[in-house]
Amino acid sequence: MGIFTRKSDTATAVATLPVDPALAALTGEYTIDPAHSSIGFTVRHAMVTNVRGTFAEHEGTLTLDGSNPGASSAVIDVTIASIDTGIADRDGHLRSGDFFDAERFPLMTFRSTEAERLDGDTYRVTGDLTIKDVTKPLSIDLEFNGTATDVYGNERVGFEGSAQILRSDWGLTWNAALETGGVMVSDKVKLTFDISAIKNAS
């Protein structure tokens, strides 16, 4: 079941695609449920292992338009100070001016600008990612996990996906050289998204 624009060679072909009634029923505003969602990252440490972390505090909305999927959009705000890698000293360093400078720049934000279907239930959402005072485009590949009505009667949709960035593109350049060669922290960072969103009451 698709919720975003299907890829096609012509705009006419997209415009004449029949509307799936089940898809149209998903149309509406959704609020991301932070208790059942995760936004995280993985980065190589000391050239030999990976450090994983999450941002415990985040919020956002999804606007899904089943009859006109290209009008769907996403807004996400992440609280930088909520970063958690499991080690307090490392988290403090990441919040400091060496990295995110959380006091001056408390939020990381994403604002979608377009979306497309790649194949099956796989989609690509493109938008503007802002970290510190730098905004650059980012494309996130997502898998649509479907819909469900939970035990409280809430209608949910689910997505999971990832994107890879170079942290230096957003001004996160701190590093330290290793005696054996290489650097302490890789420039490449994998961002991960596991989203559950609840449909707002109409």
Short mmCIF file of C-alpha atoms in Angstrom, two decimals:
data_model
loop_
_atom_site.label_atom_id
_atom_site.label_comp_id
_atom_site.label_asym_id
_atom_site.label_seq_id
_atom_site.Cartn_x
_atom_site.Cartn_y
_atom_site.Cartn_z
CA MET A 1 0.00 0.00 0.00
CA GLY A 2 1.60 3.26 -1.06
CA ILE A 3 1.18 6.64 0.61
CA PHE A 4 3.58 8.73 -1.43
CA THR A 5 4.00 9.62 -5.07
CA ARG A 6 4.63 6.66 -7.37
CA LYS A 7 7.60 6.94 -9.69
CA SER A 8 6.61 7.33 -13.30
CA ASP A 9 8.08 8.52 -16.56
CA THR A 10 5.35 11.11 -17.00
CA ALA A 11 3.28 13.33 -14.78
CA THR A 12 0.18 12.25 -16.73
CA ALA A 13 0.69 8.63 -15.74
CA VAL A 14 0.81 9.62 -12.06
CA ALA A 15 -2.25 11.79 -12.33
CA THR A 16 -4.38 9.02 -13.88
CA LEU A 17 -3.51 6.29 -11.37
CA PRO A 18 -6.68 5.07 -9.64
CA VAL A 19 -7.05 5.95 -5.98
CA ASP A 20 -6.88 2.95 -3.66
CA PRO A 21 -9.82 3.26 -1.20
CA ALA A 22 -7.73 1.77 1.60
CA LEU A 23 -5.01 4.29 0.83
CA ALA A 24 -7.44 7.19 0.73
CA ALA A 25 -8.72 6.16 4.18
CA LEU A 26 -5.28 6.95 5.64
CA THR A 27 -5.60 10.62 4.73
CA GLY A 28 -5.20 12.88 7.74
CA GLU A 29 -2.89 14.42 10.29
CA TYR A 30 -0.80 12.14 12.49
CA THR A 31 1.24 12.83 15.62
CA ILE A 32 4.44 10.89 16.19
CA ASP A 33 4.23 8.82 19.38
CA PRO A 34 7.65 9.24 21.08
CA ALA A 35 6.96 6.41 23.52
CA HIS A 36 6.85 3.94 20.62
CA SER A 37 9.27 5.61 18.23
CA SER A 38 13.05 5.84 18.08
CA ILE A 39 15.42 8.27 16.37
CA GLY A 40 19.03 7.21 16.63
CA PHE A 41 22.46 7.03 15.06
CA THR A 42 25.45 4.75 14.58
CA VAL A 43 29.03 5.99 14.15
CA ARG A 44 32.38 4.20 13.93
CA HIS A 45 34.60 4.72 16.99
CA ALA A 46 38.39 4.35 17.04
CA MET A 47 38.23 2.73 13.60
CA VAL A 48 37.24 -0.66 15.07
CA THR A 49 33.75 -0.59 16.59
CA ASN A 50 30.42 1.20 16.41
CA VAL A 51 28.82 3.49 18.96
CA ARG A 52 25.03 3.65 18.90
CA GLY A 53 22.84 6.29 20.46
CA THR A 54 19.33 7.65 20.51
CA PHE A 55 17.56 10.93 21.18
CA ALA A 56 15.04 10.26 23.93
CA GLU A 57 13.00 13.42 23.28
CA HIS A 58 11.48 14.14 19.90
CA GLU A 59 8.17 15.19 18.44
CA GLY A 60 6.67 15.59 15.02
CA THR A 61 3.73 15.32 12.70
CA LEU A 62 2.92 13.50 9.48
CA THR A 63 0.41 14.76 6.95
CA LEU A 64 -0.77 11.89 4.76
CA ASP A 65 -2.91 12.51 1.68
CA GLY A 66 -4.07 9.23 0.19
CA SER A 67 -5.93 10.85 -2.71
CA ASN A 68 -3.00 13.11 -3.60
CA PRO A 69 0.05 11.31 -2.16
CA GLY A 70 2.51 13.93 -3.37
CA ALA A 71 1.00 16.35 -0.85
CA SER A 72 2.14 14.18 2.09
CA SER A 73 4.73 15.71 4.39
CA ALA A 74 6.68 15.26 7.62
CA VAL A 75 7.97 17.56 10.38
CA ILE A 76 10.32 16.31 13.12
CA ASP A 77 11.98 18.17 16.01
CA VAL A 78 14.65 16.40 18.08
CA THR A 79 15.93 17.67 21.44
CA ILE A 80 19.72 17.48 21.30
CA ALA A 81 20.17 17.44 25.10
CA SER A 82 18.29 14.14 25.23
CA ILE A 83 21.13 12.30 23.47
CA ASP A 84 21.87 8.94 25.09
CA THR A 85 24.74 6.59 24.18
CA GLY A 86 24.74 4.80 27.52
CA ILE A 87 27.81 6.63 28.89
CA ALA A 88 27.19 9.91 30.72
CA ASP A 89 30.64 11.42 30.07
CA ARG A 90 30.37 10.73 26.34
CA ASP A 91 26.86 12.18 26.23
CA GLY A 92 28.13 15.33 27.94
CA HIS A 93 30.91 15.67 25.36
CA LEU A 94 28.40 15.29 22.53
CA ARG A 95 26.24 18.05 24.06
CA SER A 96 29.25 20.38 24.34
CA GLY A 97 30.60 22.92 21.89
CA ASP A 98 32.93 20.28 20.44
CA PHE A 99 29.91 18.63 18.85
CA PHE A 100 26.24 19.71 18.98
CA ASP A 101 26.57 22.74 21.30
CA ALA A 102 23.16 21.91 22.75
CA GLU A 103 22.85 25.11 24.82
CA ARG A 104 23.08 27.33 21.73
CA PHE A 105 21.34 24.95 19.32
CA PRO A 106 18.83 22.88 21.30
CA LEU A 107 17.02 21.29 18.35
CA MET A 108 17.79 19.18 15.31
CA THR A 109 14.96 19.57 12.80
CA PHE A 110 13.73 17.93 9.62
CA ARG A 111 11.19 19.48 7.24
CA SER A 112 10.22 17.38 4.24
CA THR A 113 9.98 18.91 0.77
CA GLU A 114 9.04 15.91 -1.39
CA ALA A 115 8.47 12.16 -1.32
CA GLU A 116 8.39 9.32 -3.82
CA ARG A 117 7.74 5.61 -4.00
CA LEU A 118 10.81 3.54 -4.94
CA ASP A 119 9.22 0.08 -5.07
CA GLY A 120 6.79 -2.01 -3.08
CA ASP A 121 6.50 -0.44 0.37
CA THR A 122 9.82 1.43 0.09
CA TYR A 123 9.79 5.23 -0.13
CA ARG A 124 12.22 8.11 -0.18
CA VAL A 125 11.42 11.30 1.71
CA THR A 126 13.59 14.33 0.96
CA GLY A 127 13.75 17.47 3.04
CA ASP A 128 15.88 19.97 4.94
CA LEU A 129 17.88 18.73 7.93
CA THR A 130 19.09 21.46 10.31
CA ILE A 131 21.84 20.75 12.85
CA LYS A 132 23.31 23.69 14.77
CA ASP A 133 23.04 26.60 12.31
CA VAL A 134 23.49 24.53 9.14
CA THR A 135 20.65 23.39 6.90
CA LYS A 136 21.27 20.88 4.11
CA PRO A 137 19.09 18.51 2.07
CA LEU A 138 18.66 14.95 3.29
CA SER A 139 16.94 11.94 1.70
CA ILE A 140 15.63 9.21 3.99
CA ASP A 141 14.73 5.78 2.63
CA LEU A 142 11.75 4.37 4.54
CA GLU A 143 9.75 1.18 4.62
CA PHE A 144 6.03 1.56 5.25
CA ASN A 145 5.19 -1.07 7.91
CA GLY A 146 1.42 -0.73 7.60
CA THR A 147 -1.44 0.37 9.82
CA ALA A 148 -3.10 -0.96 12.97
CA THR A 149 -5.71 0.01 15.52
CA ASP A 150 -4.23 -0.28 19.00
CA VAL A 151 -5.98 -1.44 22.21
CA TYR A 152 -7.03 2.17 22.93
CA GLY A 153 -8.71 2.58 19.55
CA ASN A 154 -5.95 4.73 18.06
CA GLU A 155 -5.24 4.30 14.37
CA ARG A 156 -1.47 4.00 13.85
CA VAL A 157 0.89 3.99 10.92
CA GLY A 158 4.47 2.78 11.07
CA PHE A 159 7.68 3.49 9.17
CA GLU A 160 11.31 2.52 9.59
CA GLY A 161 14.34 3.62 7.65
CA SER A 162 17.74 5.21 7.57
CA ALA A 163 20.03 7.73 5.93
CA GLN A 164 23.78 8.27 5.88
CA ILE A 165 25.38 11.66 6.35
CA LEU A 166 28.83 13.19 6.73
CA ARG A 167 28.71 15.00 10.08
CA SER A 168 31.29 17.51 8.85
CA ASP A 169 28.69 18.81 6.38
CA TRP A 170 26.77 20.12 9.40
CA GLY A 171 29.79 21.58 11.19
CA LEU A 172 30.42 18.60 13.50
CA THR A 173 34.15 18.39 12.90
CA TRP A 174 35.76 17.53 16.27
CA ASN A 175 38.15 14.60 16.15
CA ALA A 176 41.33 13.16 17.61
CA ALA A 177 44.13 11.31 15.87
CA LEU A 178 44.95 7.76 16.93
CA GLU A 179 48.54 6.64 17.57
CA THR A 180 47.99 3.68 15.25
CA GLY A 181 46.61 5.89 12.48
CA GLY A 182 43.14 7.05 11.66
CA VAL A 183 40.81 9.11 13.84
CA MET A 184 38.69 8.64 16.94
CA VAL A 185 35.27 9.36 15.33
CA SER A 186 34.22 8.58 11.78
CA ASP A 187 32.85 11.36 9.60
CA LYS A 188 30.15 8.99 8.34
CA VAL A 189 27.05 8.69 10.54
CA LYS A 190 24.05 6.46 9.96
CA LEU A 191 20.76 7.98 11.10
CA THR A 192 17.93 5.57 11.95
CA PHE A 193 14.20 6.19 12.21
CA ASP A 194 11.56 3.88 13.67
CA ILE A 195 8.32 5.83 13.69
CA SER A 196 4.86 5.07 15.05
CA ALA A 197 2.32 7.84 14.52
CA ILE A 198 -1.27 8.17 15.76
CA LYS A 199 -4.01 9.64 13.59
CA ASN A 200 -5.45 12.82 15.07
CA ALA A 201 -9.16 12.98 15.80
CA SER A 202 -11.01 14.73 13.01
#
